[in-house]
Amino acid sequence: MKRQGTPSATLISELAGVSKSTVSRALAGNPSISEATRKRILKIAAEVGYEPNAMASSLVTMKSGVLGFVIASMENPFYQEHIERIARLSAEAGHQLMLFQVSATGDLLDVVPAMARYRLRGAIVIASVNSSDKALEQCHRHGIPVVLINRLANDGHTSSVLCNNEAGARVMARYLIEGGHRRIAVLSGREGSIVNRDRLIGLRAVLAEHGLTEVAELKGEFIFDKAYQVTRDYLKARPDVDAIFAVSDLMACGAMDAARDEGIRVPQDLSIVGFDGIRPASWPAYRLTTVEQPAEEMLKRAIELAARPDTGDVPSAEVVYINGRLKIRASARKPAAS
Amino acid sequence: MKRQGTPSATLISELAGVSKSTVSRALAGNPSISEATRKRILKIAAEVGYEPNAMASSLVTMKSGVLGFVIASMENPFYQEHIERIARLSAEAGHQLMLFQVSATGDLLDVVPAMARYRLRGAIVIASVNSSDKALEQCHRHGIPVVLINRLANDGHTSSVLCNNEAGARVMARYLIEGGHRRIAVLSGREGSIVNRDRLIGLRAVLAEHGLTEVAELKGEFIFDKAYQVTRDYLKARPDVDAIFAVSDLMACGAMDAARDEGIRVPQDLSIVGFDGIRPASWPAYRLTTVEQPAEEMLKRAIELAARPDTGDVPSAEVVYINGRLKIRASARKPAAS
DNA sequence: CTGAAAGCGCTTACAG
DNA sequence: CTGAAAGCGCTTACAG
């Protein structure tokens, strides 16, 4: 009368007339079990709908199949768009994904206790969540490898996967120059963000090679409305500007809307480019020329690093950069065909 | 030499010189523990960074604090945008969220085994994942209450939370009529979708009250590109149409882009409205008049239903409808001020 | 107010 | 090829 709820290995073993050790082995595909018994056990398990309790397994094996994915309340749709992708990739790699959300003003530290309670195999943290050294150190103490997306840590044990933001910005800057643009303004993101920093560095390096500097820095803070407003204010005075290099697609879209509302044609009067590869950037309203982050590869690598088998000896942190890809659409004047 | 890894209750008990029962009680806030011992235990626990193993707890308490969130690879950004919201709401309700992703051509059935292995407390399934009767029945057998978002099941145990799509469509239709629109085309979604069905029903009911029917049905299948193309083809012939009622914001944005590319001004020449409340709909490129789904309330209710305490006796399925809200922006001609 | 014991559902040496 | 036993880290009656 005990087993009224979910079937357990014990139930199957009774039904099959074997020990629960055998049931466990049969379901795990242990080759030491005879074909006949395995078949019988599998059949019975299927009939009663038995699935081994993952919590119990992980308790005894001392390893978890659960990866944490830490997100922040974010304005940038880039990560939102890839949530399915990371869920799919984790599943393919044999892991489950558990979501942790930290508020815009919070810190990774807020969710470390929960992460620890679930004894995560590893965790992936997106750039927009504040990750204090203390939080990172606690993760390490809890034995949870963490990998940061588009962000760097300087402790010895936190890995990072980044789009090669500087290189991508260089490619874009060169494209702009080849297109004949000389007076380039930059629409920048939040200070202190490594994404913002590296993309600016890339742009400025190329400008410098050509004896140029940006004609203006508009501070969009990675926020759509802010980007719209600051761009609109800037354009109102009809400045002598060729192109706006936005540090993110979201801001580029805001800038394009500002131009439209000012009656400025893109790209005839002004080129606008972005970085990221968000969906709306491809819509006819924008047709944004941009550098696409290699999301699939980045996430795949992040999962590998987060789930890296625990080889006793300290696996030193890895930092991997993956190149983005220039996506030419219609928001920037193109180089003359050669 | 055993406890080298993550601290356990046993470690704390040794450090504090008490039994692990006491440790467990102290951390659970059991009032039978004296202030002094509790303080001491809490202090030690904090020092070594002890967090009780959630897997072990759920094993003995036989209850899980984990909710499943089942998503599909989807074109519609509506749910993507609310992933943070549901993560936050779950956390506030004391649950963790585990993500399950089923492919566009797959079925909920694909992830039921995984859901079962983790002995989920409950699961929330968004409209775009195919949920066969068989999948739903298996969830029931596994004791996992499932709640469907914007979709209905006809078995007796699956709950649903829906935006009141029909009522919302009625409100919008009336608004259009009051604005003087008489020749209204509809840009519809996928057949068989209850969202599509109910929104069409609402629209048509109001049209009928005014002796009208739609002047055309454009099939957008809930896909941006499709909506753009079908609308553009339709508008090319300069049909005599007042307004396009799009069954989703995403399609409305596609339709607006089509109008723009055809040189048709919105709303001067043509009104276009949507339904959902996605972010880009609020951007200056669109300024879309729409009906916003009450996502916060819907998700909150869904979480409550999915986490409903298991009261032995079968909790019959609940179906809750929540009204959307008309959001007036600039994509539709407004009724004359009265 | 606290502890010893049993048990949740598994896996894995250790025997045979 | 299979089983009995121990144990993963907890919680919870049951005693005291």
Coordinates of N, CA and C in Angstrom, one line a residue, chain B residues 76-285:
Chain B
N76 N 7.4 34.1 -32.4 CA 6.7 35.2 -31.6 C 7.5 35.6 -30.4
P77 N 7.9 36.8 -30.4 CA 8.7 37.3 -29.2 C 8.0 37.5 -27.9
F78 N 6.6 37.3 -28.0 CA 5.9 37.6 -26.8 C 6.4 36.8 -25.6
Y79 N 6.5 35.5 -25.7 CA 7.0 34.7 -24.6 C 8.4 34.9 -24.3
Q80 N 9.2 35.1 -25.3 CA 10.6 35.4 -25.0 C 10.8 36.6 -24.1
E81 N 10.0 37.6 -24.4 CA 10.1 38.8 -23.6 C 9.7 38.6 -22.1
H82 N 8.9 37.5 -21.9 CA 8.4 37.4 -20.5 C 9.1 36.3 -19.7
I83 N 10.2 35.8 -20.3 CA 10.9 34.7 -19.6 C 11.5 35.2 -18.3
E84 N 12.0 36.4 -18.3 CA 12.5 37.0 -17.1 C 11.4 37.2 -16.0
R85 N 10.3 37.6 -16.6 CA 9.2 37.8 -15.7 C 8.8 36.5 -15.0
I86 N 8.7 35.5 -15.7 CA 8.3 34.2 -15.1 C 9.3 33.7 -14.2
A87 N 10.6 33.9 -14.5 CA 11.7 33.5 -13.6 C 11.6 34.3 -12.3
R88 N 11.3 35.5 -12.4 CA 11.2 36.4 -11.2 C 10.0 35.9 -10.4
L89 N 8.8 35.8 -11.0 CA 7.6 35.4 -10.3 C 7.8 34.0 -9.7
S90 N 8.4 33.1 -10.3 CA 8.6 31.8 -9.7 C 9.5 31.9 -8.5
A91 N 10.6 32.7 -8.6 CA 11.5 32.9 -7.5 C 10.7 33.5 -6.3
E92 N 9.9 34.5 -6.6 CA 9.1 35.1 -5.5 C 8.2 34.1 -4.9
A93 N 7.7 33.2 -5.6 CA 6.8 32.2 -5.1 C 7.5 31.0 -4.5
G94 N 8.8 31.1 -4.5 CA 9.7 30.1 -3.8 C 9.9 28.9 -4.7
H95 N 9.8 29.0 -6.0 CA 10.1 27.9 -6.9 C 11.3 28.2 -7.8
Q96 N 11.9 27.1 -8.3 CA 12.9 27.2 -9.3 C 12.3 26.9 -10.6
L97 N 12.8 27.4 -11.7 CA 12.3 27.2 -13.0 C 13.3 26.4 -13.8
M98 N 12.7 25.3 -14.4 CA 13.5 24.5 -15.2 C 13.0 24.6 -16.6
L99 N 13.9 24.7 -17.6 CA 13.4 25.0 -19.0 C 13.4 23.7 -19.8
F100 N 12.3 23.5 -20.5 CA 12.3 22.4 -21.5 C 11.9 22.9 -22.8
Q101 N 12.6 22.5 -23.8 CA 12.4 23.1 -25.1 C 12.0 22.0 -26.1
V102 N 10.9 22.2 -26.8 CA 10.5 21.2 -27.8 C 10.6 21.9 -29.1
S103 N 11.0 21.1 -30.1 CA 11.2 21.7 -31.4 C 9.8 22.0 -32.1
A104 N 9.9 22.8 -33.1 CA 8.7 23.3 -33.8 C 7.8 22.2 -34.2
T105 N 8.5 21.1 -34.7 CA 7.7 20.0 -35.2 C 7.4 18.9 -34.1
G106 N 8.0 19.1 -33.0 CA 7.9 18.1 -31.9 C 6.6 18.2 -31.1
D107 N 6.6 17.5 -30.0 CA 5.4 17.5 -29.1 C 5.9 17.5 -27.7
L108 N 5.0 18.0 -26.8 CA 5.3 18.0 -25.4 C 5.8 16.6 -24.9
L109 N 5.3 15.6 -25.6 CA 5.7 14.2 -25.3 C 7.2 14.0 -25.3
D110 N 7.9 14.8 -26.1 CA 9.3 14.7 -26.2 C 10.0 15.0 -24.9
V111 N 9.4 15.8 -24.1 CA 10.1 16.2 -22.9 C 9.5 15.6 -21.6
V112 N 8.4 14.9 -21.8 CA 7.8 14.3 -20.6 C 8.7 13.4 -19.8
P113 N 9.5 12.6 -20.4 CA 10.4 11.8 -19.6 C 11.4 12.6 -18.8
A114 N 11.9 13.7 -19.3 CA 12.8 14.5 -18.6 C 12.1 15.2 -17.4
M115 N 10.9 15.7 -17.7 CA 10.1 16.3 -16.7 C 9.8 15.3 -15.6
A116 N 9.5 14.1 -15.9 CA 9.2 13.1 -14.9 C 10.5 12.8 -14.1
R117 N 11.6 12.7 -14.7 CA 12.8 12.4 -14.0 C 13.1 13.4 -12.9
Y118 N 12.8 14.6 -13.2 CA 13.0 15.7 -12.2 C 11.8 15.9 -11.2
R119 N 10.8 15.0 -11.4 CA 9.7 15.0 -10.5 C 9.2 16.4 -10.2
L120 N 8.9 17.1 -11.3 CA 8.5 18.5 -11.2 C 7.3 18.7 -10.4
R121 N 7.2 19.8 -9.7 CA 6.1 20.2 -8.9 C 4.9 20.5 -9.9
G122 N 5.2 21.0 -11.0 CA 4.2 21.4 -12.0 C 4.9 21.9 -13.2
A123 N 4.1 22.2 -14.3 CA 4.7 22.7 -15.5 C 3.8 23.6 -16.2
I124 N 4.4 24.6 -16.8 CA 3.7 25.6 -17.6 C 4.1 25.5 -19.0
V125 N 3.1 25.4 -19.9 CA 3.4 25.1 -21.3 C 2.8 26.2 -22.1
I126 N 3.7 26.8 -22.9 CA 3.2 27.9 -23.7 C 2.5 27.4 -25.0
A127 N 1.6 28.3 -25.5 CA 0.7 27.9 -26.6 C 1.4 27.3 -27.8
S128 N 2.6 27.8 -28.1 CA 3.2 27.3 -29.4 C 3.7 25.9 -29.3
V129 N 3.7 25.2 -28.1 CA 4.2 23.9 -28.2 C 3.0 22.9 -28.3
N130 N 3.1 22.0 -29.3 CA 2.1 21.0 -29.5 C 2.0 20.1 -28.3
S131 N 0.8 20.0 -27.8 CA 0.6 19.2 -26.6 C -0.5 18.1 -26.9
S132 N 0.0 17.0 -27.3 CA -0.9 15.9 -27.6 C -1.7 15.4 -26.3
D133 N -2.8 14.8 -26.5 CA -3.5 14.3 -25.4 C -2.7 13.3 -24.7
K134 N -1.9 12.5 -25.4 CA -1.1 11.5 -24.8 C -0.1 12.1 -23.9
A135 N 0.6 13.2 -24.3 CA 1.5 13.9 -23.5 C 0.9 14.4 -22.2
L136 N -0.3 15.0 -22.4 CA -1.0 15.5 -21.2 C -1.4 14.4 -20.2
E137 N -1.8 13.3 -20.8 CA -2.2 12.2 -19.9 C -1.0 11.6 -19.2
Q138 N 0.2 11.6 -19.9 CA 1.4 11.1 -19.2 C 1.8 12.0 -18.1
C139 N 1.7 13.3 -18.3 CA 2.0 14.3 -17.2 C 1.1 14.0 -16.0
H140 N -0.1 13.7 -16.3 CA -1.1 13.4 -15.2 C -0.7 12.2 -14.5
R141 N -0.3 11.2 -15.2 CA 0.1 9.9 -14.6 C 1.3 10.1 -13.7
H142 N 2.2 11.0 -14.2 CA 3.4 11.3 -13.4 C 3.1 12.3 -12.2
G143 N 1.9 12.7 -12.1 CA 1.5 13.6 -11.0 C 2.0 15.0 -11.2
I144 N 2.2 15.4 -12.5 CA 2.7 16.7 -12.7 C 1.5 17.6 -13.3
P145 N 1.0 18.5 -12.5 CA -0.1 19.4 -12.9 C 0.5 20.3 -14.0
V146 N -0.3 20.3 -15.1 CA 0.2 21.2 -16.2 C -0.8 22.3 -16.4
V147 N -0.3 23.5 -16.7 CA -1.2 24.6 -17.1 C -0.7 25.1 -18.4
L148 N -1.7 25.2 -19.3 CA -1.5 25.7 -20.6 C -1.7 27.2 -20.7
I149 N -0.8 27.9 -21.4 CA -1.0 29.3 -21.6 C -1.7 29.5 -23.0
N150 N -2.8 30.2 -23.0 CA -3.5 30.5 -24.2 C -3.8 29.3 -25.1
R151 N -4.2 28.3 -24.4 CA -4.6 27.0 -25.1 C -5.4 26.2 -24.2
L152 N -6.3 25.4 -24.7 CA -7.2 24.7 -23.9 C -7.0 23.2 -24.1
A153 N -7.3 22.4 -23.0 CA -7.2 21.0 -23.1 C -8.6 20.5 -22.8
N154 N -9.0 19.3 -23.2 CA -10.3 18.8 -22.9 C -10.3 17.6 -21.9
D155 N -9.1 17.3 -21.5 CA -9.1 16.2 -20.4 C -9.5 16.9 -19.2
G156 N -9.8 16.2 -18.1 CA -10.3 16.8 -16.9 C -9.3 17.4 -16.0
H157 N -8.0 17.3 -16.3 CA -7.0 17.7 -15.3 C -6.0 18.7 -15.7
T158 N -6.0 19.2 -16.9 CA -5.1 20.2 -17.4 C -5.7 21.6 -17.3
S159 N -5.1 22.5 -16.6 CA -5.6 23.8 -16.4 C -5.1 24.7 -17.5
S160 N -5.8 25.9 -17.6 CA -5.4 26.8 -18.7 C -5.5 28.3 -18.1
V161 N -4.6 29.1 -18.6 CA -4.7 30.5 -18.3 C -4.6 31.2 -19.7
L162 N -5.6 32.0 -19.9 CA -5.7 32.6 -21.3 C -6.0 34.1 -21.1
C163 N -5.4 34.8 -22.1 CA -5.9 36.2 -22.3 C -7.3 36.0 -22.8
N164 N -8.2 36.9 -22.4 CA -9.5 36.8 -23.0 C -9.5 37.4 -24.4
N165 N -9.0 36.5 -25.3 CA -8.7 37.0 -26.6 C -10.0 37.5 -27.4
E166 N -11.1 36.8 -27.2 CA -12.3 37.2 -27.9 C -12.7 38.6 -27.4
A167 N -12.7 38.8 -26.1 CA -13.2 40.1 -25.5 C -12.2 41.2 -26.0
G168 N -10.9 40.9 -26.0 CA -10.0 41.9 -26.4 C -10.2 42.3 -27.9
A169 N -10.5 41.3 -28.7 CA -10.7 41.5 -30.1 C -12.0 42.4 -30.3
R170 N -12.9 42.1 -29.5 CA -14.2 42.9 -29.5 C -13.9 44.4 -29.2
V171 N -13.1 44.6 -28.2 CA -12.8 46.0 -27.8 C -12.1 46.7 -28.9
M172 N -11.1 46.0 -29.5 CA -10.4 46.6 -30.6 C -11.3 46.8 -31.8
A173 N -12.1 45.9 -32.1 CA -13.0 46.0 -33.2 C -13.9 47.2 -33.0
R174 N -14.4 47.4 -31.8 CA -15.3 48.6 -31.6 C -14.5 49.9 -31.7
Y175 N -13.3 49.8 -31.3 CA -12.5 51.0 -31.4 C -12.3 51.4 -32.8
L176 N -12.1 50.4 -33.7 CA -11.9 50.6 -35.1 C -13.2 51.2 -35.7
I177 N -14.3 50.6 -35.3 CA -15.6 51.1 -35.8 C -15.8 52.6 -35.4
E178 N -15.6 52.8 -34.2 CA -15.8 54.2 -33.7 C -14.8 55.2 -34.4
G179 N -13.7 54.7 -34.8 CA -12.8 55.5 -35.5 C -13.2 55.7 -37.0
G180 N -14.4 55.2 -37.3 CA -14.9 55.4 -38.6 C -14.5 54.4 -39.7
H181 N -13.8 53.3 -39.2 CA -13.4 52.3 -40.2 C -14.6 51.4 -40.6
R182 N -14.7 51.1 -41.8 CA -15.8 50.2 -42.3 C -15.3 49.1 -43.1
R183 N -14.2 49.3 -43.8 CA -13.7 48.3 -44.7 C -12.4 47.7 -44.0
I184 N -12.7 46.6 -43.3 CA -11.6 46.1 -42.5 C -11.1 44.7 -43.0
A185 N -9.8 44.6 -43.2 CA -9.3 43.3 -43.6 C -8.6 42.7 -42.3
V186 N -8.6 41.4 -42.3 CA -8.0 40.7 -41.2 C -6.7 40.0 -41.6
L187 N -5.7 40.1 -40.8 CA -4.4 39.4 -41.1 C -4.4 38.3 -40.0
S188 N -4.7 37.1 -40.4 CA -4.9 36.0 -39.5 C -3.7 35.2 -39.2
G189 N -3.7 34.4 -38.1 CA -2.6 33.6 -37.8 C -2.8 32.1 -38.2
R190 N -2.2 31.2 -37.6 CA -2.3 29.8 -37.9 C -3.7 29.3 -37.6
E191 N -4.2 28.6 -38.6 CA -5.5 27.9 -38.3 C -5.3 26.9 -37.2
G192 N -6.4 26.7 -36.4 CA -6.2 25.7 -35.4 C -5.7 26.3 -34.1
S193 N -5.1 27.4 -34.2 CA -4.6 28.1 -33.0 C -5.8 28.7 -32.3
I194 N -6.0 28.5 -31.0 CA -7.1 29.0 -30.3 C -7.0 30.5 -30.2
V195 N -5.8 31.0 -30.1 CA -5.6 32.5 -30.1 C -6.1 33.1 -31.4
N196 N -5.8 32.5 -32.5 CA -6.3 33.0 -33.8 C -7.8 32.9 -33.8
R197 N -8.3 31.8 -33.5 CA -9.7 31.5 -33.5 C -10.5 32.6 -32.7
D198 N -10.1 32.7 -31.4 CA -10.9 33.6 -30.6 C -10.8 35.0 -31.0
R199 N -9.6 35.5 -31.5 CA -9.5 36.9 -31.9 C -10.4 37.1 -33.1
L200 N -10.4 36.1 -34.0 CA -11.2 36.3 -35.2 C -12.7 36.3 -34.8
I201 N -13.1 35.5 -33.9 CA -14.5 35.4 -33.4 C -14.9 36.8 -32.9
G202 N -14.1 37.3 -32.0 CA -14.4 38.6 -31.4 C -14.5 39.7 -32.5
L203 N -13.6 39.7 -33.4 CA -13.7 40.7 -34.4 C -14.9 40.6 -35.3
R204 N -15.2 39.4 -35.7 CA -16.3 39.1 -36.6 C -17.7 39.4 -35.9
A205 N -17.7 39.1 -34.6 CA -19.0 39.4 -33.9 C -19.3 40.9 -33.9
V206 N -18.3 41.7 -33.7 CA -18.6 43.1 -33.7 C -18.9 43.6 -35.1
L207 N -18.1 43.1 -36.0 CA -18.4 43.5 -37.4 C -19.9 43.2 -37.7
A208 N -20.3 42.0 -37.4 CA -21.6 41.5 -37.7 C -22.7 42.4 -37.0
E209 N -22.4 42.9 -35.8 CA -23.3 43.8 -35.1 C -23.5 45.1 -35.9
H210 N -22.6 45.4 -36.7 CA -22.7 46.6 -37.5 C -23.0 46.3 -39.0
G211 N -23.4 45.0 -39.2 CA -23.7 44.7 -40.6 C -22.6 44.5 -41.5
L212 N -21.4 44.3 -40.9 CA -20.2 44.2 -41.8 C -19.6 42.8 -41.8
T213 N -18.8 42.6 -42.7 CA -17.8 41.4 -42.7 C -16.5 41.9 -43.1
E214 N -15.5 41.2 -42.9 CA -14.1 41.6 -43.3 C -14.0 41.7 -44.8
V215 N -13.3 42.6 -45.3 CA -13.1 42.7 -46.7 C -12.1 41.7 -47.3
A216 N -11.3 41.2 -46.4 CA -10.3 40.2 -46.9 C -9.7 39.5 -45.7
E217 N -9.3 38.3 -45.9 CA -8.5 37.6 -44.9 C -7.2 37.3 -45.5
L218 N -6.2 37.9 -44.9 CA -4.8 37.6 -45.3 C -4.2 36.6 -44.3
K219 N -3.6 35.6 -44.8 CA -3.1 34.5 -44.0 C -1.6 34.7 -43.6
G220 N -1.4 35.2 -42.5 CA 0.0 35.5 -42.1 C 0.7 34.4 -41.3
E221 N -0.1 33.5 -40.8 CA 0.5 32.3 -40.1 C 1.3 32.7 -38.9
F222 N 1.1 33.8 -38.3 CA 1.9 34.3 -37.2 C 3.4 34.5 -37.5
I223 N 3.7 34.5 -38.7 CA 5.1 34.7 -39.1 C 5.3 36.1 -39.7
F224 N 6.3 36.7 -39.2 CA 6.6 38.1 -39.7 C 6.7 38.2 -41.2
D225 N 7.6 37.4 -41.7 CA 7.9 37.5 -43.2 C 6.7 37.2 -44.0
K226 N 6.0 36.2 -43.5 CA 4.7 35.9 -44.2 C 3.7 37.0 -44.2
A227 N 3.6 37.6 -43.0 CA 2.6 38.7 -42.9 C 3.0 39.9 -43.8
Y228 N 4.3 40.1 -43.8 CA 4.8 41.2 -44.7 C 4.5 40.9 -46.1
Q229 N 4.8 39.8 -46.6 CA 4.6 39.4 -48.0 C 3.1 39.4 -48.4
V230 N 2.3 38.8 -47.6 CA 0.9 38.7 -48.0 C 0.2 40.1 -47.9
T231 N 0.6 40.9 -47.0 CA 0.1 42.2 -46.9 C 0.5 43.1 -48.1
R232 N 1.8 42.9 -48.4 CA 2.3 43.7 -49.5 C 1.6 43.4 -50.8
D233 N 1.5 42.1 -51.0 CA 0.8 41.6 -52.3 C -0.6 42.2 -52.3
Y234 N -1.2 42.1 -51.2 CA -2.6 42.6 -51.1 C -2.7 44.1 -51.4
L235 N -1.8 44.9 -50.8 CA -1.9 46.3 -50.9 C -1.5 46.8 -52.3
K236 N -0.7 46.0 -53.0 CA -0.2 46.4 -54.3 C -1.4 46.8 -55.2
A237 N -2.5 46.1 -55.1 CA -3.6 46.4 -56.0 C -4.4 47.6 -55.5
R238 N -3.9 48.3 -54.5 CA -4.6 49.5 -53.9 C -6.1 49.1 -53.6
P239 N -6.3 48.1 -52.8 CA -7.7 47.7 -52.5 C -8.4 48.8 -51.7
D240 N -9.6 48.8 -51.7 CA -10.4 49.8 -50.9 C -10.5 49.2 -49.5
V241 N -9.5 49.6 -48.7 CA -9.5 49.0 -47.3 C -9.2 50.2 -46.4
D242 N -9.9 50.1 -45.3 CA -9.7 51.2 -44.2 C -8.7 50.8 -43.2
A243 N -8.7 49.5 -42.8 CA -7.9 49.1 -41.7 C -7.6 47.6 -41.8
I244 N -6.4 47.3 -41.2 CA -6.0 45.9 -41.1 C -6.0 45.5 -39.7
F245 N -6.7 44.5 -39.3 CA -6.8 44.0 -38.0 C -5.8 42.8 -38.0
A246 N -4.7 42.9 -37.4 CA -3.7 41.8 -37.3 C -3.9 41.1 -36.0
V247 N -3.9 39.8 -36.1 CA -4.2 38.9 -35.0 C -3.0 38.9 -34.0
S248 N -1.8 39.4 -34.4 CA -0.7 39.5 -33.5 C 0.1 40.7 -33.8
D249 N 0.8 41.2 -32.8 CA 1.7 42.4 -33.0 C 2.8 42.1 -34.1
L250 N 3.3 40.9 -34.0 CA 4.4 40.6 -34.9 C 4.0 40.8 -36.3
M251 N 2.8 40.2 -36.6 CA 2.3 40.4 -37.9 C 1.9 41.8 -38.3
A252 N 1.4 42.5 -37.3 CA 1.0 43.9 -37.5 C 2.3 44.7 -37.9
C253 N 3.4 44.4 -37.3 CA 4.6 45.1 -37.6 C 5.0 44.8 -39.1
G254 N 4.9 43.5 -39.4 CA 5.2 43.1 -40.8 C 4.3 43.8 -41.8
A255 N 3.0 44.0 -41.4 CA 2.0 44.7 -42.3 C 2.4 46.1 -42.4
M256 N 2.8 46.7 -41.3 CA 3.2 48.1 -41.3 C 4.4 48.4 -42.2
D257 N 5.3 47.4 -42.2 CA 6.5 47.5 -43.0 C 6.1 47.4 -44.5
A258 N 5.1 46.5 -44.7 CA 4.6 46.3 -46.1 C 4.0 47.6 -46.6
A259 N 3.2 48.2 -45.7 CA 2.5 49.5 -46.1 C 3.6 50.5 -46.4
R260 N 4.5 50.6 -45.5 CA 5.6 51.6 -45.7 C 6.3 51.4 -47.1
D261 N 6.6 50.2 -47.3 CA 7.3 49.9 -48.6 C 6.5 50.1 -49.8
E262 N 5.2 50.1 -49.6 CA 4.2 50.4 -50.7 C 3.9 51.9 -50.8
G263 N 4.5 52.7 -49.9 CA 4.2 54.1 -49.9 C 2.9 54.4 -49.4
I264 N 2.3 53.6 -48.6 CA 1.0 53.8 -48.0 C 1.2 54.3 -46.6
R265 N 0.6 55.5 -46.2 CA 0.8 56.0 -44.9 C -0.1 55.5 -43.9
V266 N 0.5 55.2 -42.7 CA -0.3 54.7 -41.6 C -0.3 55.8 -40.5
P267 N -1.4 56.3 -40.0 CA -2.7 55.8 -40.3 C -3.5 56.6 -41.3
Q268 N -2.8 57.6 -41.9 CA -3.6 58.5 -42.8 C -4.3 57.7 -43.9
D269 N -3.6 56.8 -44.6 CA -4.2 56.0 -45.6 C -4.9 54.7 -45.2
L270 N -4.3 54.2 -44.1 CA -4.7 52.9 -43.7 C -4.3 52.7 -42.2
S271 N -5.3 52.2 -41.4 CA -5.0 51.9 -40.0 C -4.6 50.4 -39.9
I272 N -3.6 50.2 -39.0 CA -3.2 48.8 -38.7 C -3.1 48.7 -37.2
V273 N -3.8 47.6 -36.8 CA -3.7 47.3 -35.3 C -3.3 45.9 -35.0
G274 N -2.8 45.7 -33.8 CA -2.3 44.3 -33.5 C -2.9 43.8 -32.2
F275 N -2.2 42.8 -31.6 CA -2.7 42.2 -30.4 C -1.5 41.5 -29.8
D276 N -1.2 41.7 -28.6 CA -0.2 41.1 -27.8 C 0.5 42.0 -26.8
G277 N 1.2 43.0 -27.4 CA 2.0 43.9 -26.6 C 3.4 43.6 -26.6
I278 N 4.0 43.4 -27.7 CA 5.5 43.1 -27.8 C 6.2 44.4 -27.8
R279 N 7.5 44.4 -27.4 CA 8.3 45.6 -27.3 C 8.4 46.4 -28.6
P280 N 8.7 45.8 -29.7 CA 8.9 46.6 -30.9 C 7.7 47.3 -31.3
A281 N 6.5 46.9 -30.9 CA 5.3 47.5 -31.2 C 5.2 48.9 -30.7
S282 N 6.0 49.2 -29.6 CA 6.0 50.5 -29.0 C 7.1 51.4 -29.6
W283 N 7.9 50.9 -30.5 CA 8.9 51.7 -31.1 C 8.4 52.7 -32.1
P284 N 9.1 53.8 -32.2 CA 8.6 54.9 -33.2 C 8.3 54.4 -34.6
A285 N 9.0 53.3 -35.0 CA 8.8 52.8 -36.3 C 7.4 52.3 -36.5

